[in-house]
Short mmCIF file of C-alpha atoms and ligand atoms in Angstrom, two decimals:
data_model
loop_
_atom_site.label_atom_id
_atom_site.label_comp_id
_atom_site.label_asym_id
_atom_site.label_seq_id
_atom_site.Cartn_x
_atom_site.Cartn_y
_atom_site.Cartn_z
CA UNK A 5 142.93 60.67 77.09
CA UNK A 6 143.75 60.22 80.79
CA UNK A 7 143.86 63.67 83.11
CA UNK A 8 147.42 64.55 84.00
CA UNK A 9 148.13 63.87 87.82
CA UNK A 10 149.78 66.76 89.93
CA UNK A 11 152.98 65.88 91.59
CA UNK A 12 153.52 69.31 93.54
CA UNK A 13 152.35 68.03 96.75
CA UNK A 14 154.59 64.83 96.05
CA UNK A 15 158.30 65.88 96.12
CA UNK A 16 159.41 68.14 99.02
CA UNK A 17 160.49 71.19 96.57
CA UNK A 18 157.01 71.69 95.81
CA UNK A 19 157.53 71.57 92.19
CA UNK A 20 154.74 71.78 89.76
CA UNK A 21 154.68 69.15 87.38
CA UNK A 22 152.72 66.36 86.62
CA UNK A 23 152.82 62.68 85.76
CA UNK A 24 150.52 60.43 82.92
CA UNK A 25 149.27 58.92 86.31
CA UNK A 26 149.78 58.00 89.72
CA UNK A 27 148.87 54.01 91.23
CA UNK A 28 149.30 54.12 94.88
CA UNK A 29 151.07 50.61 96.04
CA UNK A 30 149.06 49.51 99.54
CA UNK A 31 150.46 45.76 98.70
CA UNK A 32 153.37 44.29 97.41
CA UNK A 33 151.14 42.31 94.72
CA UNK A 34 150.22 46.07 93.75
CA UNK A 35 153.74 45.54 92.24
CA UNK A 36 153.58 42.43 90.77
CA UNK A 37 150.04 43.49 89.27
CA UNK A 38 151.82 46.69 87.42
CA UNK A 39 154.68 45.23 86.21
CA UNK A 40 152.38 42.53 84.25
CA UNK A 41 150.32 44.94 82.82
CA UNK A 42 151.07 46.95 79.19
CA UNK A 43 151.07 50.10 81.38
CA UNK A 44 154.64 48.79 82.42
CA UNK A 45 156.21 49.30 78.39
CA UNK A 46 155.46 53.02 79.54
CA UNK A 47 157.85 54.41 82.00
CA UNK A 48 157.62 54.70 85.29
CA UNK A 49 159.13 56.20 88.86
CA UNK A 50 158.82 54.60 92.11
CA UNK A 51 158.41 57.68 94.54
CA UNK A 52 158.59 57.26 98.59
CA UNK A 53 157.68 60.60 100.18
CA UNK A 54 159.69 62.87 97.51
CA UNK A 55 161.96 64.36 99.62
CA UNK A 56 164.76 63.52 97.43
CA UNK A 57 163.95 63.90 93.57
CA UNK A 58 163.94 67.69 91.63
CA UNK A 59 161.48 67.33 88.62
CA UNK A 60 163.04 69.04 86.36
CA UNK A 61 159.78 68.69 83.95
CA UNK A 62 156.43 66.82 83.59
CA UNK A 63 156.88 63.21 83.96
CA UNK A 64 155.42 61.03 80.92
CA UNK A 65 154.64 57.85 82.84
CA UNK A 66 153.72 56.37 85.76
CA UNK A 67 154.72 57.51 89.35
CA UNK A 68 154.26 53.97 92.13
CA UNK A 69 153.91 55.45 95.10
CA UNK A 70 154.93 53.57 97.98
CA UNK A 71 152.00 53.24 100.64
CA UNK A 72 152.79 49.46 102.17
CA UNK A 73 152.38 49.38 105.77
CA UNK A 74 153.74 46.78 108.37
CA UNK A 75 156.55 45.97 111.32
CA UNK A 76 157.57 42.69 112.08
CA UNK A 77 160.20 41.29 114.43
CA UNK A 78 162.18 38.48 112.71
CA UNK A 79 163.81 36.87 115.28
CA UNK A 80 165.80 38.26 118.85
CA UNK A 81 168.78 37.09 121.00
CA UNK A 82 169.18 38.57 124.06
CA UNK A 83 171.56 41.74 122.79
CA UNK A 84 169.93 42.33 119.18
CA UNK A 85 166.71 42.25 117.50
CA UNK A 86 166.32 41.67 113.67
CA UNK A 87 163.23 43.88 112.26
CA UNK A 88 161.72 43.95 109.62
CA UNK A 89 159.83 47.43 108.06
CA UNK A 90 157.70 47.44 104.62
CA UNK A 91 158.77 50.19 102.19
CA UNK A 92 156.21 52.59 102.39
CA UNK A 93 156.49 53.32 106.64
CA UNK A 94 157.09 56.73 107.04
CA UNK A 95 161.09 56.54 108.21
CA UNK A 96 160.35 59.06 111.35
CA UNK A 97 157.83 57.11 112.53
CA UNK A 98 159.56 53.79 112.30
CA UNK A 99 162.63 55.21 114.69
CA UNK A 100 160.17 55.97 116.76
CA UNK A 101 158.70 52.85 116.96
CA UNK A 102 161.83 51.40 117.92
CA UNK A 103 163.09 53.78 120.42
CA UNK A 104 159.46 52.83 122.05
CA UNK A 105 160.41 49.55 122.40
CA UNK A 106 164.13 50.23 123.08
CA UNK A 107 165.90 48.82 120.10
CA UNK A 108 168.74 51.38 119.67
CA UNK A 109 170.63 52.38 116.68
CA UNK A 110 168.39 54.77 114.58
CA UNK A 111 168.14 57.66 117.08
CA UNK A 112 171.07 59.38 115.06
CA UNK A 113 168.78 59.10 111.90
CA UNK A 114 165.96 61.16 113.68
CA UNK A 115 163.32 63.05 111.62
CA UNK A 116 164.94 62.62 108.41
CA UNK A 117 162.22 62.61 106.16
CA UNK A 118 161.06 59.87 103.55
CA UNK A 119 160.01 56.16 103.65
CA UNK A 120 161.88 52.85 105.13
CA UNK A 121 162.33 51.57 101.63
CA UNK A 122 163.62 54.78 100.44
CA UNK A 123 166.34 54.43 102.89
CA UNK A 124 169.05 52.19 101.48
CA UNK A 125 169.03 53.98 98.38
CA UNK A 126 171.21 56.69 99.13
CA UNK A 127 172.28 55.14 102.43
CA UNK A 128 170.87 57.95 104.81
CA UNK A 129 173.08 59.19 107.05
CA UNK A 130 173.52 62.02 109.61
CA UNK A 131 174.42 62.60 112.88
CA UNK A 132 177.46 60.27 112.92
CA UNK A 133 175.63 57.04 111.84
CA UNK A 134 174.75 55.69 108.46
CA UNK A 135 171.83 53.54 107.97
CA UNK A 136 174.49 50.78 106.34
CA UNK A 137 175.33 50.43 109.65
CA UNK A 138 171.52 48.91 110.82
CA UNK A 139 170.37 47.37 107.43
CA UNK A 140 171.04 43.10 107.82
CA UNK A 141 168.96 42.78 104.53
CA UNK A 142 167.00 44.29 101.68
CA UNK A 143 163.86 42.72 99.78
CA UNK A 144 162.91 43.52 96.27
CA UNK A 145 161.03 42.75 93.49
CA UNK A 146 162.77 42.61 90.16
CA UNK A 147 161.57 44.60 87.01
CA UNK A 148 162.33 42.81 84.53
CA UNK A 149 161.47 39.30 85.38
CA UNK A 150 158.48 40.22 88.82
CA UNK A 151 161.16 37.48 90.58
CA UNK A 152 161.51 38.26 94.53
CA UNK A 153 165.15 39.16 95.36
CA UNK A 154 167.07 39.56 98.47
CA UNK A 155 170.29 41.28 98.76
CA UNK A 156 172.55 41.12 101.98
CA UNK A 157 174.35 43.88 103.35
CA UNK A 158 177.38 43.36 101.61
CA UNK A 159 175.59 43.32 98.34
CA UNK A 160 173.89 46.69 98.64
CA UNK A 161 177.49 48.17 97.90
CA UNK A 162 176.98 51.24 100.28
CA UNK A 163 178.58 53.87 100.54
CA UNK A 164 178.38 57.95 101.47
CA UNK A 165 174.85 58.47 100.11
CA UNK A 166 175.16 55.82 97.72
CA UNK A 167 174.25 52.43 97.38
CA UNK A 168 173.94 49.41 94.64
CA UNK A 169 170.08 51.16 94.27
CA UNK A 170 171.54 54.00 93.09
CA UNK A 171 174.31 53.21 90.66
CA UNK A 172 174.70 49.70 89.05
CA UNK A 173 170.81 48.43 89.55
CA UNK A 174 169.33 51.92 89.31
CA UNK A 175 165.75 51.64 88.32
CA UNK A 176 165.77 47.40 87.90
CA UNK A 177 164.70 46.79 91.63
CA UNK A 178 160.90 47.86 93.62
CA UNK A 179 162.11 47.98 97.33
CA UNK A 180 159.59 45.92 99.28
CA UNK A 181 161.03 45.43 103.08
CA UNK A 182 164.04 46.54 104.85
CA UNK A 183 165.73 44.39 107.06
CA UNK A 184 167.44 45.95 110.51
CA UNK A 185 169.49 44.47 113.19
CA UNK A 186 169.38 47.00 116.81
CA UNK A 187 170.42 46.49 120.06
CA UNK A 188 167.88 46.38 122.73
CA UNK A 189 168.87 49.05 125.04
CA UNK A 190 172.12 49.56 123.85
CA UNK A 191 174.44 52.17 124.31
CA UNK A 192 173.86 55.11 121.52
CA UNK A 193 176.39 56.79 119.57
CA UNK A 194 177.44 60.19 120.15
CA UNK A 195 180.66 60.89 118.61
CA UNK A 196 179.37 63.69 116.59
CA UNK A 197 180.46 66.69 117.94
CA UNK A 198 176.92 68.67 117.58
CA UNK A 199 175.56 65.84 119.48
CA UNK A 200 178.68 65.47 122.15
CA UNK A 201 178.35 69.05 123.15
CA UNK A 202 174.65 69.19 123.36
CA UNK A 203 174.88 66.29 125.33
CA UNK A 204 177.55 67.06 127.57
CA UNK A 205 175.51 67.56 130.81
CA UNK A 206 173.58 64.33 130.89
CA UNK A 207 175.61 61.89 132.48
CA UNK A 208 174.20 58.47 131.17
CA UNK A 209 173.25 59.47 127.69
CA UNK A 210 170.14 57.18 126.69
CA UNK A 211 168.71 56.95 122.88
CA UNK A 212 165.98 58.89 123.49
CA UNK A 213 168.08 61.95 124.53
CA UNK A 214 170.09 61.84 121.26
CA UNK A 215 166.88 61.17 119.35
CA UNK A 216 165.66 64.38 121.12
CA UNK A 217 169.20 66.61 120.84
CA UNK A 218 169.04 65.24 116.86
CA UNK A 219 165.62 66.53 116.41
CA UNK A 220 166.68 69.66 117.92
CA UNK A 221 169.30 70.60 116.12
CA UNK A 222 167.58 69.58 112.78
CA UNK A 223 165.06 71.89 113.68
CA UNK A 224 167.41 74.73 114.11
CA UNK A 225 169.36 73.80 111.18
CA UNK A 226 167.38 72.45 108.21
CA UNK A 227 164.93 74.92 106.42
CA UNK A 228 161.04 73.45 107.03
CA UNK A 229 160.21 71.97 103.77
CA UNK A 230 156.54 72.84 103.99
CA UNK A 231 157.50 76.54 104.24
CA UNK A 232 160.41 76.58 101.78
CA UNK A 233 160.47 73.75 99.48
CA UNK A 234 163.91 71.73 99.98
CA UNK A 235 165.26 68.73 99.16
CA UNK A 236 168.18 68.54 102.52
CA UNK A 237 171.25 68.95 101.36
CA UNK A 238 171.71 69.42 97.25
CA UNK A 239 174.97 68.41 97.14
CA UNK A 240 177.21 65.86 98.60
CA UNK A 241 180.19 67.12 101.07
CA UNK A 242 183.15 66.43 98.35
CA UNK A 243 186.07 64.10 99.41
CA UNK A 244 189.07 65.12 98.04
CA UNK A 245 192.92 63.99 98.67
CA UNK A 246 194.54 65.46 101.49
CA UNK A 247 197.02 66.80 99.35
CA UNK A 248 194.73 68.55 97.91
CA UNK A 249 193.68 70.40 100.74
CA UNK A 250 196.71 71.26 102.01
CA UNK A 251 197.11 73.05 99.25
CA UNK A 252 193.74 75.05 99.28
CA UNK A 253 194.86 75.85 102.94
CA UNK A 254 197.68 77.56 102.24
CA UNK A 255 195.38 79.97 99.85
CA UNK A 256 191.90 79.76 102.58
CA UNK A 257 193.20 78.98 106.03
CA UNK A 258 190.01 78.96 107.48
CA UNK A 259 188.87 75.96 105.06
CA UNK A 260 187.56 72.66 107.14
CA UNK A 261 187.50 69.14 106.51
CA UNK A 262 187.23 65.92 108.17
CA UNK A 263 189.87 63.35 107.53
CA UNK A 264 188.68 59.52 105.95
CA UNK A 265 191.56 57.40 106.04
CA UNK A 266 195.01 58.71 105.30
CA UNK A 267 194.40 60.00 101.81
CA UNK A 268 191.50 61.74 102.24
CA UNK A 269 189.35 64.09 103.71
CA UNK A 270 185.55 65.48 103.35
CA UNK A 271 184.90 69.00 102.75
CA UNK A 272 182.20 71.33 104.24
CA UNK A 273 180.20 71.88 100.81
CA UNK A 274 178.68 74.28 102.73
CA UNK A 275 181.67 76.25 103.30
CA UNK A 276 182.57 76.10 100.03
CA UNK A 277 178.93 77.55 98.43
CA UNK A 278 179.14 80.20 101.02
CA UNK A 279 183.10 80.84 99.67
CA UNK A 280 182.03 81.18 96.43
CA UNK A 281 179.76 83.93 97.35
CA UNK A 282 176.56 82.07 96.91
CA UNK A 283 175.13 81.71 100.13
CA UNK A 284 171.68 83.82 100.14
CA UNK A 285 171.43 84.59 96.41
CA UNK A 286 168.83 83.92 94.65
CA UNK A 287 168.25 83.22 90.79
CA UNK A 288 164.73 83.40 89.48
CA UNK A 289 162.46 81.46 92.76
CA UNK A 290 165.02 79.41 93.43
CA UNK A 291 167.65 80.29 96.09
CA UNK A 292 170.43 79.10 98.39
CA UNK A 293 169.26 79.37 101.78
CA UNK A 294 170.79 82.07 103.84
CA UNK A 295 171.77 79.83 106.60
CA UNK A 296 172.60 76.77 105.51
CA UNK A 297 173.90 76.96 101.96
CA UNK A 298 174.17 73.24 101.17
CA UNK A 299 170.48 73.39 100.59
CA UNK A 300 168.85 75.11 97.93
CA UNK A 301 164.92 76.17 98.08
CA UNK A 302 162.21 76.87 96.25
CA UNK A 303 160.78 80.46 97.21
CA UNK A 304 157.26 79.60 95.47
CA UNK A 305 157.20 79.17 92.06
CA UNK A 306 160.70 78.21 91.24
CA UNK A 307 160.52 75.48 88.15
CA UNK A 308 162.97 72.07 88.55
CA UNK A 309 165.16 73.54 85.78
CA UNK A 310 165.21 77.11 87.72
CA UNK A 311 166.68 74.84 90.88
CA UNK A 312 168.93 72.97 88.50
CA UNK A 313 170.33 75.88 86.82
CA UNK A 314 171.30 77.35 89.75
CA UNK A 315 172.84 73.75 91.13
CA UNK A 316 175.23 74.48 87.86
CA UNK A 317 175.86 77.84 88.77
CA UNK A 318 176.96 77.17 92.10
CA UNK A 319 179.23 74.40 90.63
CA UNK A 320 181.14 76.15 88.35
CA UNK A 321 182.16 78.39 90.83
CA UNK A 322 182.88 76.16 93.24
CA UNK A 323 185.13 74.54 90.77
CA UNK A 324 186.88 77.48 89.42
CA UNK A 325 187.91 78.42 92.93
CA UNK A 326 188.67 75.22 94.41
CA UNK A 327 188.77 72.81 91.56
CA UNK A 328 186.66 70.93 93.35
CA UNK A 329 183.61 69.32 91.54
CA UNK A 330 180.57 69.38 93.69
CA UNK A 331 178.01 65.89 93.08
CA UNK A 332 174.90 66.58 93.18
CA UNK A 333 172.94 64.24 95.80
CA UNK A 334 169.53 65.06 94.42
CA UNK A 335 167.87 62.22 92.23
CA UNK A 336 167.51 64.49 88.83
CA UNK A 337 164.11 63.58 86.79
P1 FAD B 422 162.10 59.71 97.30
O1 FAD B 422 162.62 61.08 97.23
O2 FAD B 422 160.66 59.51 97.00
O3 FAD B 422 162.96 58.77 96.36
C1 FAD B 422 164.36 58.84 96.39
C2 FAD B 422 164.92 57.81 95.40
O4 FAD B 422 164.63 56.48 95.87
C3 FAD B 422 164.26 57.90 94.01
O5 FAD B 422 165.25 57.61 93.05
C4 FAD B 422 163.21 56.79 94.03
O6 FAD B 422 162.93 56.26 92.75
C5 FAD B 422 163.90 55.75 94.89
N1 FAD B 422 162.95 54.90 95.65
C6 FAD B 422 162.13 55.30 96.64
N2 FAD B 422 161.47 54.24 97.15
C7 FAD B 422 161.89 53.16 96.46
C8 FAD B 422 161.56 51.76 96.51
N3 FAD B 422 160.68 51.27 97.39
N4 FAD B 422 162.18 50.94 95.63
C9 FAD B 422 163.07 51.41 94.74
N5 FAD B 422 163.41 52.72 94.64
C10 FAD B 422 162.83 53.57 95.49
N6 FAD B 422 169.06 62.43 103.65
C11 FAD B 422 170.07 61.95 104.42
O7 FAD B 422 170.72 60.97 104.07
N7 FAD B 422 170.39 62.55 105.59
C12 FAD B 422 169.72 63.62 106.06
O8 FAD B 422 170.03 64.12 107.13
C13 FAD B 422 168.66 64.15 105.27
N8 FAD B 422 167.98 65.24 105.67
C14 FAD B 422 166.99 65.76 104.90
C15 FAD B 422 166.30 66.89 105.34
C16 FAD B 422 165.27 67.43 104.59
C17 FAD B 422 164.56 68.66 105.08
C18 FAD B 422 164.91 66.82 103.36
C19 FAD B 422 163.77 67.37 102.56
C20 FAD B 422 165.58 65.69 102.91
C21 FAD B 422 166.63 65.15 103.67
N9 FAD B 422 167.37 64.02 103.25
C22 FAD B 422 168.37 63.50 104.04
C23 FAD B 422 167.06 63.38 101.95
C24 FAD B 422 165.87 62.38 102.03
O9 FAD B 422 165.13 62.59 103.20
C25 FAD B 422 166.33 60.93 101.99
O10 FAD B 422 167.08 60.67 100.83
C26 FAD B 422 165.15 59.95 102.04
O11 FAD B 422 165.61 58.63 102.20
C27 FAD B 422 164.28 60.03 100.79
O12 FAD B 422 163.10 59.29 101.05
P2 FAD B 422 161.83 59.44 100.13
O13 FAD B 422 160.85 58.38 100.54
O14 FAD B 422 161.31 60.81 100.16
O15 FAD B 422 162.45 59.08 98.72
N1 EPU B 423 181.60 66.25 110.34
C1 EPU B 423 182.19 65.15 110.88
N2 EPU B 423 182.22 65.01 112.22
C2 EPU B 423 181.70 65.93 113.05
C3 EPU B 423 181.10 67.08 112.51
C4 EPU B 423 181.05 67.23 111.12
O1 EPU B 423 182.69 64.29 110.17
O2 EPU B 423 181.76 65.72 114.28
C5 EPU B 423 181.57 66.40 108.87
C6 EPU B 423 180.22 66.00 108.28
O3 EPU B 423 180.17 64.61 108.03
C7 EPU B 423 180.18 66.83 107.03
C8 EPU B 423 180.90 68.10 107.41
O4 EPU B 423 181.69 67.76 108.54
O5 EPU B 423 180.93 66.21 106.04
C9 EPU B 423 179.96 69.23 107.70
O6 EPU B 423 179.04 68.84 108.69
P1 EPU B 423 177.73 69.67 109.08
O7 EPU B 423 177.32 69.25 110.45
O8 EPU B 423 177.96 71.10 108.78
O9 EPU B 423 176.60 69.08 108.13
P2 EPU B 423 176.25 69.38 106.61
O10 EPU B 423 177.43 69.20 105.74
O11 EPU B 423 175.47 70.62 106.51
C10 EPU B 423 175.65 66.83 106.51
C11 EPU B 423 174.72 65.98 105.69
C12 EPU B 423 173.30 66.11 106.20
C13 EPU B 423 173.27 65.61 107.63
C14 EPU B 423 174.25 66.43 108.47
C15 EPU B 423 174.40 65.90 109.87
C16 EPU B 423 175.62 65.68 103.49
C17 EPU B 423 175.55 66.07 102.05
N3 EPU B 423 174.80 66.33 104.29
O12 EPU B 423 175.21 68.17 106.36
O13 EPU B 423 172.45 65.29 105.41
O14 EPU B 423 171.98 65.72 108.18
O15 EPU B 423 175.57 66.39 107.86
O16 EPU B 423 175.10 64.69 109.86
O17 EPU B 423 176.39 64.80 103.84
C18 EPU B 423 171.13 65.26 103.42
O18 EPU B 423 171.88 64.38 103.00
O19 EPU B 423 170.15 65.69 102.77
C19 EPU B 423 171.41 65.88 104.72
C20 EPU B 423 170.68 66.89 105.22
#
């Protein structure tokens, strides 16, 4: 009988479980290789950096971790620049590579941890951009049948934190390459009101600046994972009919949202955990950080089911004073 493999240094809460076994992919053939072998009848998890997965309990199977390395540039015109990123480049360190060589776009999408393949799954977003907005294609290798598949844009089905990857075709697909178009020295995107203000003395704004103002505020914001295990943001910021706020206004004027269309609007979720009188508590290790209550921690030795428990908590609350059901954005395992 095999040793079990620790995963606590491999998902961002710091959770302490384990897996049957761990095969580190350096090449995409690694892939190919697994999937023909009997160990693939057993089940397995592809894991980037694990920055957005709660373990809820030891994993019985096999974790792929996602180690390929490369950058290529596809092809250029004199405005845009189509590159191409294998899955396992840290995501940091690949917007950083392109605001090196000034192809603009992915400043907004500073220091969010994780790997380049990782990224379409949940469509990353902050800071007024969504990486939808970048992606031209995405490469994968299929699980069932080891063929090499290519999906356009339009066929990733993205959408707030969501994508094709993480609904229909959820587990059938091994992200290989991402695909991005940029502009070369284009004009970046600062329509987010954190990043307007903060930028409001500089009078030609370049990418690098909003890169910088990003990172800053992230650093202010966002609890350091390495200090208290975190995942980002738990939940997803709940879009609800307009209607339906106005009518929560009338009862909690000081309620905000952001309107999506006509119909619509998104919710703080963040305003509505610290409503609900959660913000700061604390149930077994796990807690709800005191200053940004969207994301819930691990104080040391908090289990997955400890941070999940407490997820449920905070939803039926949330619900019972808002009737408003909060998603989780986590990947539950
Ligand atoms: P993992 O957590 O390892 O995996 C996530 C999911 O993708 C899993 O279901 C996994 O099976 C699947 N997966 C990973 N790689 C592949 C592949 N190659 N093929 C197929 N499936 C794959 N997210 C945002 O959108 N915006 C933010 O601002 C943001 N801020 C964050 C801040 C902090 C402090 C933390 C800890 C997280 C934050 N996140 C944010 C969430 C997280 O960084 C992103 O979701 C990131 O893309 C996850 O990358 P990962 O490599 O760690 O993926
Ligand atoms: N908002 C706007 N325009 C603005 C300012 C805010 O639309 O100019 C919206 C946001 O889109 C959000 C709400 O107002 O719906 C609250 O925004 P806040 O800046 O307080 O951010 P947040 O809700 O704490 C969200 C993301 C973060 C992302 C930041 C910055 C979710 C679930 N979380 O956090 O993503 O970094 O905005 O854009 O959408 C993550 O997904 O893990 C994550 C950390």
């Amino acid at each position: 009988m095999r040793d079990k493999k620790s995963l606590k240094s491999l998902n961002t809460f710091g959770v302490d479980v384990s897996a049957t076994d761990i095969i580190y992919i350096y090449h995409d053939d690694d892939i190919i290789k697994f999937l023909s072998s009997p160990e693939k009848e057993s089940s397995f998890y592809v894991l980037g950096d694990g920055s957005n997965v709660l373990f809820t309990k030891d994993y019985d199977g096999v974790i792929l971790k996602m180690e390929t390395k490369g950058i290529e540039i596809v092809s250029q015109t004199e405005e845009k620049i189509f590159v191409k990123a294998k899955a396992g480049e840290d995501w940091d360190e690949f917007v950083r590579y392109c605001l090196v060589h000034n192809y603009c776009g992915l400043e907004n999408l500073a220091l969010i941890p994780g790997k380049v393949g990782s990224s379409p799954i949940q469509n990353i977003g902050a800071y007024g951009q969504e990486v939808r907005n970048f992606i031209t294609k995405v490469y994968a290798i299929s699980v069932s049948n080891r063929s090499l598949c290519t999906f356009e844009n339009k066929d990733c089905q993205f959408g707030y934190r969501t994508s094709i990857f993480k609904q229909a075709c959820k587990g059938q697909y091994i992200i290989t390459d991402v695909e991005f178009m940029l502009t070369i020295d284009g004009t970046p995107d600062i329509t987010y009101d954190e990043i307007k203000n903060r930028l409001s003395m500089i009078d030609s704004v370049k990418a690098q600046d909003v890169y910088n103002a990003v990172s800053y505020i992230r650093s202010i914001k966002l609890p350091d994972w390495r200090v208290s295990g975190n995942a980002g943001s738990f939940f997803k910021n709940p879009i609800i009919p307009v209607s339906h706020f106005t009518e929560l206004k009338k009862k909690y004027p000081n309620l905000k949202a952001y309107s999506i269309g006509v119909d619509e609007c998104k919710m703080s979720a963040a305003q509505l955990i610290e409503f609900s009188g959660w913000k700061g508590k604390k149930f077994r290790d796990a807690g709800v950080h005191p200053a940004q209550p969207l994301v819930l921690v691990n104080y040391g030795n908090a289990t997955g089911k400890d941070i999940l428990d407490l997820a449920t908590y905070i939803q039926n609350d949330v619900y019972n004073l808002f009737q408003v059901q909060l998603e989780i954005e986590v990947n539950i395992i």
